[in-house]
Short mmCIF file of C-alpha atoms in Angstrom, two decimals:
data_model
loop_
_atom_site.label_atom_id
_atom_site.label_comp_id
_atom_site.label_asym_id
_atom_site.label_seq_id
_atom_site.Cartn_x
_atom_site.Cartn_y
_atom_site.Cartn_z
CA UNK A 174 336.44 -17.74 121.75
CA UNK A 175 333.25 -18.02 120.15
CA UNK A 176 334.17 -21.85 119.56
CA UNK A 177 334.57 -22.38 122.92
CA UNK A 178 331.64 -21.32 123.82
CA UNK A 179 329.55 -23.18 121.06
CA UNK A 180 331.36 -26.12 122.33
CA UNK A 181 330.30 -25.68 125.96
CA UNK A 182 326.26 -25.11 124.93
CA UNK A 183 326.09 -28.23 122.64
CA UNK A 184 327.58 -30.31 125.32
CA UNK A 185 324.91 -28.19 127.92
CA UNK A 186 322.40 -29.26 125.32
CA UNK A 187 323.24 -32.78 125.00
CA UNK A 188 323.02 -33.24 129.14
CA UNK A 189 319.43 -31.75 128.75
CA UNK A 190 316.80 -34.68 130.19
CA UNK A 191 313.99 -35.56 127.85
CA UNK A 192 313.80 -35.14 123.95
CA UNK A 193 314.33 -31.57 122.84
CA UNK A 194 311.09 -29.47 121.15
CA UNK A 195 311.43 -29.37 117.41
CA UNK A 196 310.57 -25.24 117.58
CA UNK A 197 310.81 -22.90 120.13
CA UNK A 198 313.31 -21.90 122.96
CA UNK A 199 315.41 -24.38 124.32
CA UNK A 200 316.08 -23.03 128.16
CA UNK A 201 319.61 -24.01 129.23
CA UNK A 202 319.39 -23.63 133.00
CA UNK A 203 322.61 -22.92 135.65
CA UNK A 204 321.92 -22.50 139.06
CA UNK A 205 323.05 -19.86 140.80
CA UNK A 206 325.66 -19.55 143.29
CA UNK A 207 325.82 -15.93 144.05
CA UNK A 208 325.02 -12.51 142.80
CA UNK A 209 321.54 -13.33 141.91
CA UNK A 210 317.85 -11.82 141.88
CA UNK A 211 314.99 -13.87 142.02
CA UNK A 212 312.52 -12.48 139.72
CA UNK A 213 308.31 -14.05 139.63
CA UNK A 214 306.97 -14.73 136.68
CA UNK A 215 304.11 -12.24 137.08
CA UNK A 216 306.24 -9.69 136.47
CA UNK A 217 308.44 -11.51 134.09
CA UNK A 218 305.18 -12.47 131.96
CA UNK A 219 303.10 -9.43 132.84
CA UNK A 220 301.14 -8.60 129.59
CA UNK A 221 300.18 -5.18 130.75
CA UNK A 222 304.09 -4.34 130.79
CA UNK A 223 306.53 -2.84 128.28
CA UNK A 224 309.57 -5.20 127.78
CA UNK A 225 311.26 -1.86 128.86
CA UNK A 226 309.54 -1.63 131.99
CA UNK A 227 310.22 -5.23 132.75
CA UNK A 228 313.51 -4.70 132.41
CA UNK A 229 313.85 -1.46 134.26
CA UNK A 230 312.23 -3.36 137.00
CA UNK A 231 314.26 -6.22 137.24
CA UNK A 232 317.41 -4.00 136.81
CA UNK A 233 315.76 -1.83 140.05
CA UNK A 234 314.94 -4.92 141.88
CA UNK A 235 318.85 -6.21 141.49
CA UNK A 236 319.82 -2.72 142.90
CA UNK A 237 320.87 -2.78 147.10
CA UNK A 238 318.38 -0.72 149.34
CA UNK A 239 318.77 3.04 149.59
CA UNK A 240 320.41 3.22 146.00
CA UNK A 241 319.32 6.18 144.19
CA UNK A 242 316.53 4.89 141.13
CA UNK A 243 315.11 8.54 139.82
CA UNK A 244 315.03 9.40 136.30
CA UNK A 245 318.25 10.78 136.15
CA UNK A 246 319.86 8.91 138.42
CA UNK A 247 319.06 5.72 136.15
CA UNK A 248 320.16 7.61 133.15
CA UNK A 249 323.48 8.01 134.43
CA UNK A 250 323.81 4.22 135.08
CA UNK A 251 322.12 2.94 132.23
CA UNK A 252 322.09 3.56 128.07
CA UNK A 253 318.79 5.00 128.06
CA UNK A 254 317.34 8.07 127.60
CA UNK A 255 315.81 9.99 130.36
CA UNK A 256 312.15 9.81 128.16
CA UNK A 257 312.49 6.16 128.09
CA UNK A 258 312.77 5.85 131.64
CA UNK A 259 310.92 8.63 132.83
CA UNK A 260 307.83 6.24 130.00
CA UNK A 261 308.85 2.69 132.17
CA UNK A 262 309.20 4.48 135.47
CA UNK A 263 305.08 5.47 134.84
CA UNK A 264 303.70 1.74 133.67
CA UNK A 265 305.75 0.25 136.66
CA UNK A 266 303.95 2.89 138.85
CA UNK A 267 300.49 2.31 137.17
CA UNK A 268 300.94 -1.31 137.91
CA UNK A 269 301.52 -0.44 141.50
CA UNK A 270 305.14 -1.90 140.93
CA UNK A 271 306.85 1.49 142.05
CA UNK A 272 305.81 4.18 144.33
CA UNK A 273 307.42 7.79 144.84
CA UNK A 274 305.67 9.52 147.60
CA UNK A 275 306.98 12.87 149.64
CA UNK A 276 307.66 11.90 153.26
CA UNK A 277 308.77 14.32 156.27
CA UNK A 278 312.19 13.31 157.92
CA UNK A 279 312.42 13.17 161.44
CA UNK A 280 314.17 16.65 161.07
CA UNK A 281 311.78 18.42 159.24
CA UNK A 282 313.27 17.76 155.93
CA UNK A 283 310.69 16.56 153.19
CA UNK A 284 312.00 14.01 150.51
CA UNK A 285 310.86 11.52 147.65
CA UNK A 286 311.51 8.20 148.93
CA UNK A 287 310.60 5.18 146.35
CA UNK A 288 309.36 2.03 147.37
CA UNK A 289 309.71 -1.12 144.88
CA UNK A 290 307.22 -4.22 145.43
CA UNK A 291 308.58 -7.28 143.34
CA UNK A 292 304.51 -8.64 144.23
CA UNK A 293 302.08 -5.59 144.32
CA UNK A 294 299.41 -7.85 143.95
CA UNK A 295 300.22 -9.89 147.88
CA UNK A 296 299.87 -6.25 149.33
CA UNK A 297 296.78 -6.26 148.20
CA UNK A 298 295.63 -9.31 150.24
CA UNK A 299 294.58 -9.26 153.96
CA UNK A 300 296.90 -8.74 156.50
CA UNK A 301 296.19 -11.64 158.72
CA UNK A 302 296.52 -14.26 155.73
CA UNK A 303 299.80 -12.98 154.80
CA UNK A 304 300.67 -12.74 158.35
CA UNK A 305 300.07 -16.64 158.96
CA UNK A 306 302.99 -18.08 156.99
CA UNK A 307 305.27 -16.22 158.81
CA UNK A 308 304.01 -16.73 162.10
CA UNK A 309 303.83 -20.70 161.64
CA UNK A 310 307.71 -20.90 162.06
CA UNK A 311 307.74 -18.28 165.49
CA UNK A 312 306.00 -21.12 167.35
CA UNK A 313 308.37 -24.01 167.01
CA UNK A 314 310.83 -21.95 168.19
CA UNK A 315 309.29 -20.50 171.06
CA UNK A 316 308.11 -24.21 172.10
CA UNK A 317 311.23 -25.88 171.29
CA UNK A 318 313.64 -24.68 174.17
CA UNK A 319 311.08 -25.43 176.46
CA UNK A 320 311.58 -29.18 177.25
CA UNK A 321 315.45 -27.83 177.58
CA UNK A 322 315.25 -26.47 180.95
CA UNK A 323 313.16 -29.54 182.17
CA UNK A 324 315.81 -31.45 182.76
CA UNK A 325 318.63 -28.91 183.72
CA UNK A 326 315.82 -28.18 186.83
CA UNK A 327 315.73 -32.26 187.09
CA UNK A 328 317.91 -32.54 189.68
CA UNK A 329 316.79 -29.88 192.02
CA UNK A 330 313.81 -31.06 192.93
CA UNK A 331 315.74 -34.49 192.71
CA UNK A 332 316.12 -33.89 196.51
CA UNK A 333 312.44 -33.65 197.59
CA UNK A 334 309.12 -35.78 197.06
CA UNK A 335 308.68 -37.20 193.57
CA UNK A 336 305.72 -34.67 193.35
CA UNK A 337 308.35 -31.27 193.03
CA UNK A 338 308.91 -32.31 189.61
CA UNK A 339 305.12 -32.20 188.39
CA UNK A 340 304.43 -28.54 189.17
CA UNK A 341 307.52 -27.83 186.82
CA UNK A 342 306.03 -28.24 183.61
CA UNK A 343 302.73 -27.02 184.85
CA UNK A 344 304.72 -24.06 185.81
CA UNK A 345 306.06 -23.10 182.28
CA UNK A 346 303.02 -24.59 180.02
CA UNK A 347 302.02 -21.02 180.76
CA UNK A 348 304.69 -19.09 179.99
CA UNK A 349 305.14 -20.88 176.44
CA UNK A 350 302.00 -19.00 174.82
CA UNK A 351 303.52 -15.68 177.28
CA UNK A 352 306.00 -15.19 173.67
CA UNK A 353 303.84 -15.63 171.23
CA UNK A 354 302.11 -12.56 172.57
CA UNK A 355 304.00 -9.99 170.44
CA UNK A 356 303.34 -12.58 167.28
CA UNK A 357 300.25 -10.37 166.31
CA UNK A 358 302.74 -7.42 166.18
CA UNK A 359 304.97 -8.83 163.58
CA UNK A 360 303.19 -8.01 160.79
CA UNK A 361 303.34 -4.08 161.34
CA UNK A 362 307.50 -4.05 161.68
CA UNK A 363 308.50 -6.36 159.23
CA UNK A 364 308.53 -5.08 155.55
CA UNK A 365 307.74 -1.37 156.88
CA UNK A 366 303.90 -2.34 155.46
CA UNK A 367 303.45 1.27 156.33
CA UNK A 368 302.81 2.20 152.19
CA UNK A 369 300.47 -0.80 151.76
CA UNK A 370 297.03 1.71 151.86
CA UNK A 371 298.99 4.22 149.51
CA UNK A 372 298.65 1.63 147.03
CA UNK A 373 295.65 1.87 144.82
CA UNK A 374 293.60 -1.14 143.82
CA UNK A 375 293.43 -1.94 139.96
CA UNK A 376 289.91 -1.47 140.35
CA UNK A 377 289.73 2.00 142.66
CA UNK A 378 287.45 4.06 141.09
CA UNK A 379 288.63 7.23 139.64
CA UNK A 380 287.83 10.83 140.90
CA UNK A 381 285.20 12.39 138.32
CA UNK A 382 286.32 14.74 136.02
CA UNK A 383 285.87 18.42 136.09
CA UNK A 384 282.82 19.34 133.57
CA UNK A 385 283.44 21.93 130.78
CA UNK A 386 283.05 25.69 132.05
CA UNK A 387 279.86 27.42 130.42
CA UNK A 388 279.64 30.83 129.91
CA UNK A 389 276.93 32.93 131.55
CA UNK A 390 274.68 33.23 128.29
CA UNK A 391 275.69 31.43 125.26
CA UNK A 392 274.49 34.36 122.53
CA UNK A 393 274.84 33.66 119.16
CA UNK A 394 277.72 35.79 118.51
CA UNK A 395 279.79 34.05 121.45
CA UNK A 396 278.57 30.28 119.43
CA UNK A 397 279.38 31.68 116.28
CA UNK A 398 282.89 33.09 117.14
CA UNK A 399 283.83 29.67 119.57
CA UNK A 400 282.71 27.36 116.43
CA UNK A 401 285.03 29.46 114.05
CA UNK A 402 287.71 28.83 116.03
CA UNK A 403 287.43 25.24 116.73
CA UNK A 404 287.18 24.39 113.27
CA UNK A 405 289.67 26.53 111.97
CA UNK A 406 292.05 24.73 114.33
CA UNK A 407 293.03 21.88 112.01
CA UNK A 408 294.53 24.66 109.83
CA UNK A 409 297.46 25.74 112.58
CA UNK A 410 297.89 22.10 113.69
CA UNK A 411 296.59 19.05 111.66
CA UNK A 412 296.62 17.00 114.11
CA UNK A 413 293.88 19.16 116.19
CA UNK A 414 291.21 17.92 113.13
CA UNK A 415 287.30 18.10 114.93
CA UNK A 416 284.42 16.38 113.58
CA UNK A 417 280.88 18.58 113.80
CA UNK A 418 280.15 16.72 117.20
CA UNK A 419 282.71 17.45 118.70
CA UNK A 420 282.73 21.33 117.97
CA UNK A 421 279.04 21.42 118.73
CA UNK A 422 279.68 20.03 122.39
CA UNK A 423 282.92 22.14 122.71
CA UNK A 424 281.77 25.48 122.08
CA UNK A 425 280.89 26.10 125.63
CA UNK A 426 283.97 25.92 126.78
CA UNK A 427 285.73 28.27 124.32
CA UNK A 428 282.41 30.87 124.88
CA UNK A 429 283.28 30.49 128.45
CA UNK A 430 286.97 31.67 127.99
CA UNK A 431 285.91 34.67 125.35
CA UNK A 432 283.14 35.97 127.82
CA UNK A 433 286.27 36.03 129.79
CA UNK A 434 288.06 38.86 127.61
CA UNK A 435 290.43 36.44 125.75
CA UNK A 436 291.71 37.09 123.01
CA UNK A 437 291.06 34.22 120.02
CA UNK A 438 295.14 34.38 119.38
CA UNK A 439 295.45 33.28 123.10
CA UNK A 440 292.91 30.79 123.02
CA UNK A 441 294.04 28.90 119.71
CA UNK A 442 297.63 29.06 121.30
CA UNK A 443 296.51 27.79 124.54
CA UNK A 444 294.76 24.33 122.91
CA UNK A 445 297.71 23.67 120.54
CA UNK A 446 301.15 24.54 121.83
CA UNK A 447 303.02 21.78 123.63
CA UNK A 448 300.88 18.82 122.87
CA UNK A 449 302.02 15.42 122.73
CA UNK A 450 302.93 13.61 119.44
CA UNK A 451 300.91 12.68 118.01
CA UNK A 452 297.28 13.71 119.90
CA UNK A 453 295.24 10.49 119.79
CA UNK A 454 291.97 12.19 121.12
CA UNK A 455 292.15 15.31 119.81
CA UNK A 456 288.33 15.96 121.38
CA UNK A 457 289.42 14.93 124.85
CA UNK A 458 292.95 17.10 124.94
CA UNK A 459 291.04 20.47 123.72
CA UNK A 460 288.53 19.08 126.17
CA UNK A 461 290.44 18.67 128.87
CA UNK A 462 292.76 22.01 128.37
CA UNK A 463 289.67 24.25 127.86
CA UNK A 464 288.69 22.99 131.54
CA UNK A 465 292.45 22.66 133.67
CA UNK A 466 293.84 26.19 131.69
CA UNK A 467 290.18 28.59 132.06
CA UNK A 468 291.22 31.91 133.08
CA UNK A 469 290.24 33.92 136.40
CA UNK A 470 287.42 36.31 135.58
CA UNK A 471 288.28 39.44 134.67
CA UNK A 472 288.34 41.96 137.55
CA UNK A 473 286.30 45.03 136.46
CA UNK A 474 286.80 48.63 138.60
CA UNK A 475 283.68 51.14 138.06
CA UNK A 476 285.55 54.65 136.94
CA UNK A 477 283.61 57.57 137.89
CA UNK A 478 282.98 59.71 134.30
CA UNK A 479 284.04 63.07 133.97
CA UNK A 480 281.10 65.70 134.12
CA UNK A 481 280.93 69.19 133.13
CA UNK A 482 280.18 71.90 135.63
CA UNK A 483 276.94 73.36 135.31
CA UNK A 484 278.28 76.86 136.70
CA UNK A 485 282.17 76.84 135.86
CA UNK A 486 281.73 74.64 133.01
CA UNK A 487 284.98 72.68 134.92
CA UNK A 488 285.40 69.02 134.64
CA UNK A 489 284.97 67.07 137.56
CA UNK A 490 284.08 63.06 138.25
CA UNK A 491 280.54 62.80 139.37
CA UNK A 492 277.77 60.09 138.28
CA UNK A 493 275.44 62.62 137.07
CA UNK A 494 275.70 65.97 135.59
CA UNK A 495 275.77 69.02 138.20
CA UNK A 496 277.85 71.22 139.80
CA UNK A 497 281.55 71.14 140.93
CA UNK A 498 282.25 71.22 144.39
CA UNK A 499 283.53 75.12 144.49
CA UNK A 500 280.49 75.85 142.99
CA UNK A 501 278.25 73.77 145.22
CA UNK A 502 280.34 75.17 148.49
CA UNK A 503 279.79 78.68 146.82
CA UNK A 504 275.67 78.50 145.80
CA UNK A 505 275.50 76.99 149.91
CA UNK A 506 277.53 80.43 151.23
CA UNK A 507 275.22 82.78 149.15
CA UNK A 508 272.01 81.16 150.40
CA UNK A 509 273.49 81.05 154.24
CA UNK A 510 273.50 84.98 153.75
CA UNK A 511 270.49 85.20 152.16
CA UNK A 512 268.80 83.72 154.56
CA UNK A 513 270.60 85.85 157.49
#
């Protein structure tokens, strides 16, 4: 079998026009018939792409419409893993290659529906240049079957004076442009251009980020305690290793979350559990959980203390020290009949 086929690509090689390059690949080129995808060489080439996204791509691209393309349901078709995917399925969607975005069904039902754009870039282009192309081959056929009916109407006016025939094409020079009225309308139905605007230029600019919470008053003993903690971080996790800087301009954040009433357990667990392997930017993930995860403020009740009756010597819940309410109902009898 396998000399077969090394049979069939030296002969392939030998029909190949031209001298063939000393180094490099040779391409060996068969047109297709059928079951084929044409695929540009933007995304074929892109250099901002994974090989594994190009591949998902192309492999999504080949796919027939309405066929189901999320992470799972790719992991069932393919040999990758659901991570791998789940990795390509994000570049092709930074790239503006893939879209997933919740729409409402005509019966109230809400769903992810993915859109695929083999050119993300032409969506990014104005509608009217894009529209022109498509336009150019409406008009020919609008014009075309109009010199038809001149002569099938010929020999009507046959009968009459030679000048019946002249109003004819006067008649329907006018109604040639009356189709090409709906040709700035095909633009919106064709190629449901509805999710153009939900794509996102390369060069949108990004919402600014959140700033790092402060607390109220930054004493020393909050700055002390938040910089013990941020350096002793390294110690639980390696990878969370802070230079002086950076615990200088983080200690803010962690005061913020101990004015708070959290606990230093809680906040140490809250900056290192689940990260990513390995943390790049160990500055900007502490950064950047110290901001998303800050607790509510604590919600603080006033409790009344307990007093001691001046008269009973009972205990009773008043602001300041006094009298109990028996005894302030009995002193207010006494001085009702004194005063009778």
């Amino acid at each position: 079998m396998d000399t077969s086929q090394n049979t069939a690509l030296t002969r392939a090689l030998t029909e190949l026009p031209g001298p063939l390059p000393a180094r490099g690949v040779i391409q060996v080129v068969i047109r297709h018939a059928d079951r084929f995808t044409v695929v540009g060489n933007d995304l074929a080439q892109h250099p901002g792409l994974s090989t594994t996204a190009v591949g998902f791509a192309v492999r999504i691209q080949s796919l027939p419409q309405g066929t189901e393309v999320g992470v799972k349901a790719l992991a069932a078709r393919f040999p990758e893993g659901e991570k791998l995917i789940a990795a390509a399925l994000r570049e092709l969607e930074a790239h503006g290659y893939l879209q997933r975005a919740r729409t409402r069904l005509p019966n109230g039902r809400i769903v992810t529906r993915t859109v695929f754009c083999n050119q993300p870039a032409a969506l990014l282009r104005p509608r009217g240049a894009a529209a022109l192309p498509q336009q150019a081959p409406v008009a020919p056929q609008v014009t075309a079957p109009v010199p038809a009916p001149a002569p099938a109407l010929a020999p009507a006016p046959a009968r009459g004076p030679a000048l019946a025939p002249a109003p004819k094409p006067e008649h329907h020079a006018p109604e040639a442009p009356a189709p090409q009225a709906p040709a700035p309308e095909a633009p919106v139905p064709q190629g449901h251009a509805s999710f153009v605007p939900l794509v996102p230029p390369p060069t949108a600019p990004k919402p600014p980020r959140p700033p790092l919470p402060r607390p109220r008053e930054l004493t020393p003993e909050l700055e002390r305690i938040s910089a013990a903690l941020l350096s002793d971080l390294h110690h639980h996790s390696p990878e969370f290793t802070l230079s002086e800087e950076h615990v200088h301009r983080l200690v803010p954040g962690v005061a913020a979350w101990l004015e708070r009433d959290t606990h230093p357990d809680t906040i140490r667990h809250a900056l290192t559990t689940n990260a990513p392997e390995p943390v790049k930017y160990p500055y900007q993930f502490v950064k950047h959980r110290l901001t998303a995860l800050l607790p509510p403020p604590p919600h603080r009740t006033t409790v009344t203390p307990f007093q001691t009756c001046d008269g009973c010597e009972r205990a009773f819940r008043a602001p300041t020290p006094g009298h109990c309410r028996d005894c302030r109902t009995g002193h207010a009898h006494e001085d009702q009949q004194a005063a009778a």
